[in-house]
Coordinates of C-alpha atoms in Angstrom, one line a residue:
X242 CA 0.0 0.0 0.0
X243 CA 1.3 3.5 -0.9
X244 CA 0.2 7.0 -1.7
X245 CA -0.1 7.8 -5.4
X246 CA 1.3 11.1 -6.5
X247 CA -0.6 13.0 -9.2
X248 CA 2.7 13.4 -11.0
X249 CA 3.3 10.0 -12.6
X250 CA 7.1 9.4 -12.8
X251 CA 6.4 6.3 -14.9
X252 CA 5.2 8.4 -17.8
X253 CA 8.7 9.9 -18.0
X254 CA 10.1 6.4 -18.3
X255 CA 7.5 5.5 -21.0
X256 CA 8.2 8.6 -23.1
X257 CA 12.0 8.2 -22.8
X258 CA 12.0 4.5 -23.7
X259 CA 9.3 4.7 -26.4
X260 CA 10.9 7.5 -28.3
X261 CA 14.1 5.5 -28.4
X262 CA 12.1 2.4 -29.5
X263 CA 10.7 4.4 -32.4
X264 CA 14.1 5.4 -33.6
X265 CA 15.5 1.9 -33.2
X266 CA 12.6 0.5 -35.2
X267 CA 12.9 3.1 -38.1
X268 CA 16.7 2.7 -38.4
X269 CA 16.7 -1.1 -38.0
X270 CA 19.5 -0.5 -35.6
X271 CA 19.5 -4.1 -34.3
X272 CA 20.4 -5.6 -37.6
X273 CA 24.2 -5.5 -36.8
X274 CA 23.6 -8.1 -34.1
X275 CA 21.7 -10.5 -36.3
X276 CA 24.5 -13.1 -36.6
X277 CA 22.2 -15.9 -37.7
X278 CA 18.7 -16.7 -38.8
X279 CA 17.5 -17.5 -35.2
X280 CA 18.7 -14.1 -33.8
X281 CA 17.2 -12.4 -36.9
X282 CA 13.8 -14.0 -36.2
X283 CA 14.1 -12.9 -32.6
X284 CA 14.6 -9.3 -33.7
X285 CA 11.6 -9.6 -36.0
X286 CA 9.5 -10.7 -33.0
X287 CA 10.9 -7.7 -31.1
X288 CA 10.1 -5.2 -33.9
X289 CA 6.6 -6.5 -34.6
X290 CA 5.5 -7.3 -31.0
X291 CA 7.4 -4.9 -28.8
X292 CA 8.8 -2.1 -30.9
X293 CA 5.3 -1.3 -32.3
X294 CA 4.0 -0.8 -28.8
X295 CA 5.5 2.7 -28.7
X296 CA 2.7 4.5 -30.6
X297 CA -0.2 2.8 -28.7
X298 CA 1.6 3.7 -25.4
X299 CA 2.0 7.3 -26.5
X300 CA -1.7 7.4 -27.2
X301 CA -2.7 6.0 -23.9
X302 CA -0.4 8.3 -21.9
X303 CA -1.7 11.4 -23.8
X304 CA -5.3 10.4 -23.3
X305 CA -4.8 9.7 -19.6
X306 CA -3.3 13.1 -19.1
X307 CA -6.2 14.6 -21.1
X308 CA -8.7 13.0 -18.8
X309 CA -6.8 14.2 -15.7
X310 CA -6.7 17.8 -17.0
X311 CA -10.3 17.8 -18.1
X312 CA -11.5 16.6 -14.7
X313 CA -10.8 20.2 -13.4
X314 CA -11.0 22.1 -16.7
X315 CA -14.1 21.2 -18.6
X316 CA -13.1 23.3 -21.6
X317 CA -9.5 21.9 -21.6
X318 CA -9.9 20.4 -25.1
X319 CA -11.0 23.6 -26.8
X320 CA -8.7 26.0 -24.9
X321 CA -5.6 23.8 -24.7
X322 CA -5.6 20.5 -26.5
X323 CA -7.1 21.6 -29.8
X324 CA -4.9 24.7 -30.4
X325 CA -1.7 22.8 -29.3
X326 CA -2.4 19.7 -31.5
X327 CA -3.4 21.8 -34.5
X328 CA -0.1 23.8 -34.1
X329 CA 2.0 20.7 -33.8
X330 CA 0.2 19.0 -36.7
X331 CA 0.3 22.0 -39.0
X332 CA 3.9 22.9 -38.3
X333 CA 5.5 19.4 -38.7
X334 CA 3.3 18.3 -41.6
X335 CA 4.0 21.5 -43.5
X336 CA 7.7 21.1 -42.8
X337 CA 7.7 17.5 -44.0
X338 CA 5.9 18.3 -47.3
X339 CA 8.1 21.4 -47.8
X340 CA 11.2 19.1 -47.5
X341 CA 9.6 16.6 -49.9
X342 CA 9.0 19.5 -52.4
X343 CA 12.6 20.7 -52.1
X344 CA 14.1 17.3 -52.9
X345 CA 11.6 16.7 -55.8
X346 CA 9.7 13.9 -54.1
X347 CA 6.3 15.6 -54.1
X348 CA 3.3 15.4 -56.4
X349 CA 0.6 18.0 -56.0
X350 CA -2.0 15.8 -57.7
X351 CA -1.3 12.8 -55.5
X352 CA -1.6 15.0 -52.4
X353 CA -4.4 17.4 -53.4
X354 CA -5.7 16.4 -56.8
X355 CA -8.9 14.8 -55.7
X356 CA -11.1 14.9 -52.6
X357 CA -9.9 11.4 -51.7
X358 CA -6.3 12.4 -52.2
X359 CA -6.8 15.5 -50.0
X360 CA -8.5 13.5 -47.3
X361 CA -5.7 10.9 -47.4
X362 CA -3.1 13.6 -47.2
X363 CA -4.8 15.2 -44.1
X364 CA -5.3 11.9 -42.3
X365 CA -1.8 10.5 -43.0
X366 CA -0.1 13.9 -42.7
X367 CA 1.3 13.4 -46.2
X368 CA 2.3 9.8 -45.4
X369 CA 4.6 10.9 -42.7
X370 CA 5.1 10.1 -39.0
X371 CA 2.9 13.0 -38.1
X372 CA -0.3 11.0 -38.7
X373 CA 0.1 10.4 -35.0
X374 CA -0.8 14.0 -34.3
X375 CA -3.9 14.0 -36.5
X376 CA -5.1 10.7 -34.9
X377 CA -4.4 12.1 -31.5
X378 CA -6.3 15.2 -32.3
X379 CA -9.3 13.2 -33.5
X380 CA -9.5 10.7 -30.7
X381 CA -8.9 13.4 -28.1
X382 CA -11.9 15.2 -29.6
X383 CA -14.0 12.1 -29.4
X384 CA -13.0 11.5 -25.8
X385 CA -14.0 15.1 -25.0
X386 CA -17.3 14.6 -26.8
X387 CA -18.1 11.4 -24.9
X388 CA -17.5 13.2 -21.6
X389 CA -19.8 16.1 -22.7
X390 CA -22.5 13.6 -23.5
X391 CA -22.1 12.0 -20.1
X392 CA -22.4 15.4 -18.4
X393 CA -25.3 16.6 -20.5
X394 CA -27.5 13.6 -19.8
X395 CA -26.2 13.2 -16.3
X396 CA -25.3 9.6 -16.8
X397 CA -24.3 7.8 -13.5
X398 CA -20.7 6.5 -13.5
X399 CA -21.8 2.9 -13.1
X400 CA -24.0 3.1 -16.2
X401 CA -21.4 5.1 -18.0
X402 CA -18.8 2.3 -17.5
X403 CA -21.2 -0.1 -19.2
X404 CA -21.4 2.3 -22.2
X405 CA -17.6 2.6 -22.2
X406 CA -17.2 -1.1 -22.1
X407 CA -19.6 -1.5 -25.1
X408 CA -17.7 1.2 -27.0
X409 CA -14.5 -0.7 -26.3
X410 CA -15.9 -4.0 -27.5
X411 CA -17.4 -2.5 -30.7
X412 CA -14.1 -0.6 -31.5
X413 CA -12.1 -3.8 -31.0
X414 CA -14.5 -5.7 -33.2
X415 CA -14.1 -3.1 -35.9
X416 CA -10.3 -3.4 -35.8
X417 CA -10.6 -7.2 -36.1
X418 CA -13.2 -7.0 -38.9
X419 CA -11.4 -4.3 -40.9
X420 CA -8.0 -5.9 -40.8
X421 CA -8.7 -8.8 -43.3
X422 CA -9.9 -6.4 -45.9
X423 CA -6.4 -5.0 -46.2
X424 CA -5.6 -8.2 -48.0
X425 CA -8.0 -7.2 -50.8
X426 CA -7.2 -3.6 -51.3
X427 CA -4.2 -1.6 -50.1
X428 CA -5.7 1.5 -51.6
X429 CA -8.6 1.7 -49.1
X430 CA -8.0 4.6 -46.7
X431 CA -9.4 2.7 -43.8
X432 CA -6.9 -0.1 -44.4
X433 CA -3.7 1.8 -43.7
X434 CA -1.9 1.6 -40.4
X435 CA -2.3 5.4 -39.9
X436 CA -6.1 5.2 -39.9
X437 CA -7.3 7.0 -36.8
X438 CA -10.1 4.4 -36.3
X439 CA -7.4 1.9 -35.3
X440 CA -6.8 4.0 -32.2
X441 CA -10.3 4.4 -31.0
X442 CA -10.1 1.5 -28.5
X443 CA -7.5 3.6 -26.5
X444 CA -10.2 6.2 -25.7
X445 CA -11.9 3.6 -23.6
X446 CA -8.9 1.8 -22.1
X447 CA -7.4 5.2 -21.1
X448 CA -10.6 6.2 -19.4
X449 CA -10.8 3.0 -17.4
X450 CA -7.1 3.4 -16.4
X451 CA -7.7 7.0 -15.3
X452 CA -10.8 6.1 -13.3
X453 CA -9.0 3.3 -11.5
X454 CA -6.0 5.5 -10.6
X455 CA -8.3 8.4 -9.6
X456 CA -10.0 6.1 -7.1
X457 CA -6.6 5.1 -5.7
X458 CA -5.6 8.7 -5.3
X459 CA -8.8 9.5 -3.4
X460 CA -8.3 6.5 -1.2
X461 CA -4.6 7.4 -0.9
X462 CA -3.5 3.8 -1.2
X463 CA -3.7 0.7 -3.3
X464 CA -2.5 -2.9 -3.3
X465 CA 0.1 -3.3 -6.0
X466 CA 0.2 -7.1 -6.0
X467 CA -3.6 -7.3 -6.1
X468 CA -3.8 -4.9 -9.1
X469 CA -1.0 -6.8 -11.0
X470 CA -2.9 -10.1 -10.5
X471 CA -6.3 -8.6 -11.2
X472 CA -5.5 -6.5 -14.2
X473 CA -1.9 -6.6 -15.5
X474 CA -1.5 -10.4 -15.7
X475 CA -4.8 -11.1 -17.5
X476 CA -4.0 -8.3 -20.0
X477 CA -0.5 -9.7 -20.5
X478 CA -1.9 -13.2 -21.1
X479 CA -4.4 -11.9 -23.6
X480 CA -1.6 -10.0 -25.4
X481 CA 0.5 -13.2 -25.6
X482 CA -2.3 -15.4 -26.8
X483 CA -3.4 -12.8 -29.4
X484 CA 0.2 -12.3 -30.5
X485 CA 0.6 -16.1 -31.0
X486 CA -2.6 -16.3 -33.0
X487 CA -1.5 -13.4 -35.2
X488 CA 1.9 -15.0 -35.9
X489 CA 0.2 -18.4 -36.6
X490 CA -2.1 -16.9 -39.1
X491 CA 0.5 -14.8 -40.9
X492 CA 3.6 -17.0 -40.4
X493 CA 6.2 -14.3 -40.7
X494 CA 6.9 -10.8 -39.5
X495 CA 7.5 -9.4 -43.0
X496 CA 3.8 -10.0 -43.7
X497 CA 3.2 -7.1 -41.3
X498 CA 6.2 -5.1 -42.5
X499 CA 5.0 -5.3 -46.1
X500 CA 1.8 -3.6 -45.1
X501 CA -0.5 -6.6 -45.7
X502 CA -1.9 -6.1 -42.3
X503 CA -1.8 -2.6 -40.7
X504 CA 0.4 -2.7 -37.6
X505 CA -2.1 -1.1 -35.3
X506 CA -5.0 -3.4 -36.1
X507 CA -3.3 -6.0 -34.0
X508 CA -5.3 -6.7 -30.8
X509 CA -2.1 -8.0 -29.1
X510 CA -0.8 -4.4 -29.2
X511 CA -3.9 -3.1 -27.5
X512 CA -3.7 -5.5 -24.6
X513 CA 0.1 -5.2 -24.2
X514 CA 0.2 -1.4 -24.2
X515 CA -2.7 -1.2 -21.8
X516 CA -1.0 -3.6 -19.4
X517 CA 2.3 -1.6 -19.6
X518 CA 0.7 1.8 -19.0
X519 CA -1.4 0.6 -16.1
X520 CA 1.6 -1.2 -14.5
X521 CA 4.0 1.7 -14.9
X522 CA 1.6 4.1 -13.3
X523 CA 1.4 1.8 -10.2
X524 CA 5.1 1.0 -9.9
X525 CA 7.0 3.1 -7.3
X526 CA 9.5 4.4 -9.8
X527 CA 12.0 7.0 -8.7
X528 CA 12.9 10.1 -10.8
X529 CA 16.0 9.9 -12.9
X530 CA 17.8 12.8 -14.5
X531 CA 18.6 11.0 -17.7
X532 CA 15.1 9.7 -18.0
X533 CA 13.6 13.1 -17.3
X534 CA 15.8 14.7 -19.9
X535 CA 14.9 12.1 -22.6
X536 CA 11.3 12.5 -21.7
X537 CA 11.4 16.2 -22.3
X538 CA 13.2 15.6 -25.6
X539 CA 10.8 12.8 -26.6
X540 CA 8.6 14.8 -29.0
X541 CA 11.6 16.4 -30.6
X542 CA 13.3 13.0 -31.1
X543 CA 10.1 11.6 -32.6
X544 CA 9.6 14.6 -34.9
X545 CA 13.2 15.4 -36.0
X546 CA 14.9 12.0 -36.5
X547 CA 13.5 11.1 -40.0
X548 CA 14.6 14.5 -41.3
X549 CA 18.3 13.9 -40.5
X550 CA 20.9 12.4 -42.8
X551 CA 23.4 9.8 -41.4
X552 CA 26.1 12.4 -40.7
X553 CA 28.1 10.1 -38.4
X554 CA 28.0 7.2 -40.8
X555 CA 29.1 9.3 -43.8
X556 CA 31.8 11.0 -41.8
X557 CA 33.1 7.7 -40.4
X558 CA 33.1 6.2 -43.9
X559 CA 35.1 9.1 -45.2
X560 CA 37.7 8.9 -42.4
X561 CA 38.2 5.1 -42.8
X562 CA 38.4 5.4 -46.6
X563 CA 41.0 8.1 -46.4
X564 CA 43.1 6.5 -43.7
X565 CA 42.9 2.8 -44.6
X566 CA 41.1 2.6 -47.9
X567 CA 38.3 0.6 -46.3
X568 CA 34.8 2.1 -46.5
X569 CA 31.7 1.0 -44.5
X570 CA 29.0 2.6 -46.6
X571 CA 28.1 -0.8 -48.2
X572 CA 27.9 -2.4 -44.7
X573 CA 24.2 -2.0 -44.3
X574 CA 23.9 -3.5 -40.8
X575 CA 26.7 -1.3 -39.4
X576 CA 25.4 1.8 -41.1
X577 CA 21.9 1.1 -39.7
X578 CA 23.3 1.0 -36.2
X579 CA 25.3 4.2 -36.7
X580 CA 22.1 5.8 -38.2
X581 CA 20.2 4.9 -35.0
X582 CA 22.9 6.6 -32.8
X583 CA 23.1 9.5 -35.3
X584 CA 19.3 10.1 -35.2
X585 CA 19.2 10.0 -31.4
X586 CA 22.1 12.4 -30.8
X587 CA 21.3 15.0 -33.4
X588 CA 17.5 14.9 -32.6
X589 CA 18.4 15.7 -29.0
X590 CA 20.8 18.4 -30.1
X591 CA 18.3 20.1 -32.3
X592 CA 15.6 19.8 -29.7
X593 CA 17.8 21.5 -27.0
X594 CA 18.8 24.2 -29.5
X595 CA 15.4 25.0 -30.8
X596 CA 13.7 24.9 -27.4
X597 CA 15.6 28.1 -26.7
X598 CA 13.6 29.8 -29.4
X599 CA 10.2 30.9 -28.2
X600 CA 8.0 29.9 -31.1
X601 CA 9.9 26.6 -31.7
X602 CA 9.6 25.7 -28.1
X603 CA 5.8 25.5 -28.6
X604 CA 6.2 22.7 -31.2
X605 CA 8.7 20.7 -29.2

């Protein structure tokens, strides 16, 4: 039994770890350690079952914090969340498409030529990482709307939990139902991994987590072991079982990687990320300076890293070629690992530098 603080140190750990997981995934930084087929398969399992949890965890952390703020500020979405998310989405998406235009990798027709293309561009943020911001904006708005409905009709909490449970079940059924259709048509907007509808279940799971933690805060105590046995272990078991079924049906990880099944339609990711978020909130974690620093840089790391060239890799290749006549540019596993380090270091550097500028601080 212990007192829960309203500041959740565990969220710093989640932000720090998950932003590094995203970079590791995008750079394929583990490839250098794939000495044989067995290890390579183990890394595939990591990428497809653990590495992909970063985005669902980000959603649940963001929604939890939204519910916490909205509890005391009923107009929090309109006054704070909406303006901030619109600014983040507009800034980073515009920057991404501007860079694409500058390097000649941009088609105005493909982006804006038809209503369908325009809609796809908005939802996927021009097929960039920043689809996360649009999806977060949409599901946060839906979360706010649901709470307004609850307040307007004065629905008792016990009954509201039933509605939330039904909403969760329906949204999970949609995810399961929609996923097979991706095998038929990769052009369908609802079939892509960045479809905001894939993230609707997190509206409900985050609400349940927030309500549980809020009750603990009011009681000023909770039983950690009991909550692990009651909630975390069943969720973890469900995640493992669903993950096993997903792998049995699809046989190999590259089935997911090739886009034949959108990553975030995987039910195992929902159960696993929910279990992790709930557990981390409950654990008596202590503040750590490095973790706190990485947490503050997490948005910058997420947003910056894909813009950056492999400066370290190119420089090291030049040095080795000049001194010993041996280059490393064709060593893809090594360059991938260097790219991972490069992205992390320079993303942090840019985040620290730009956070000193008033306007840019608002988008970091």
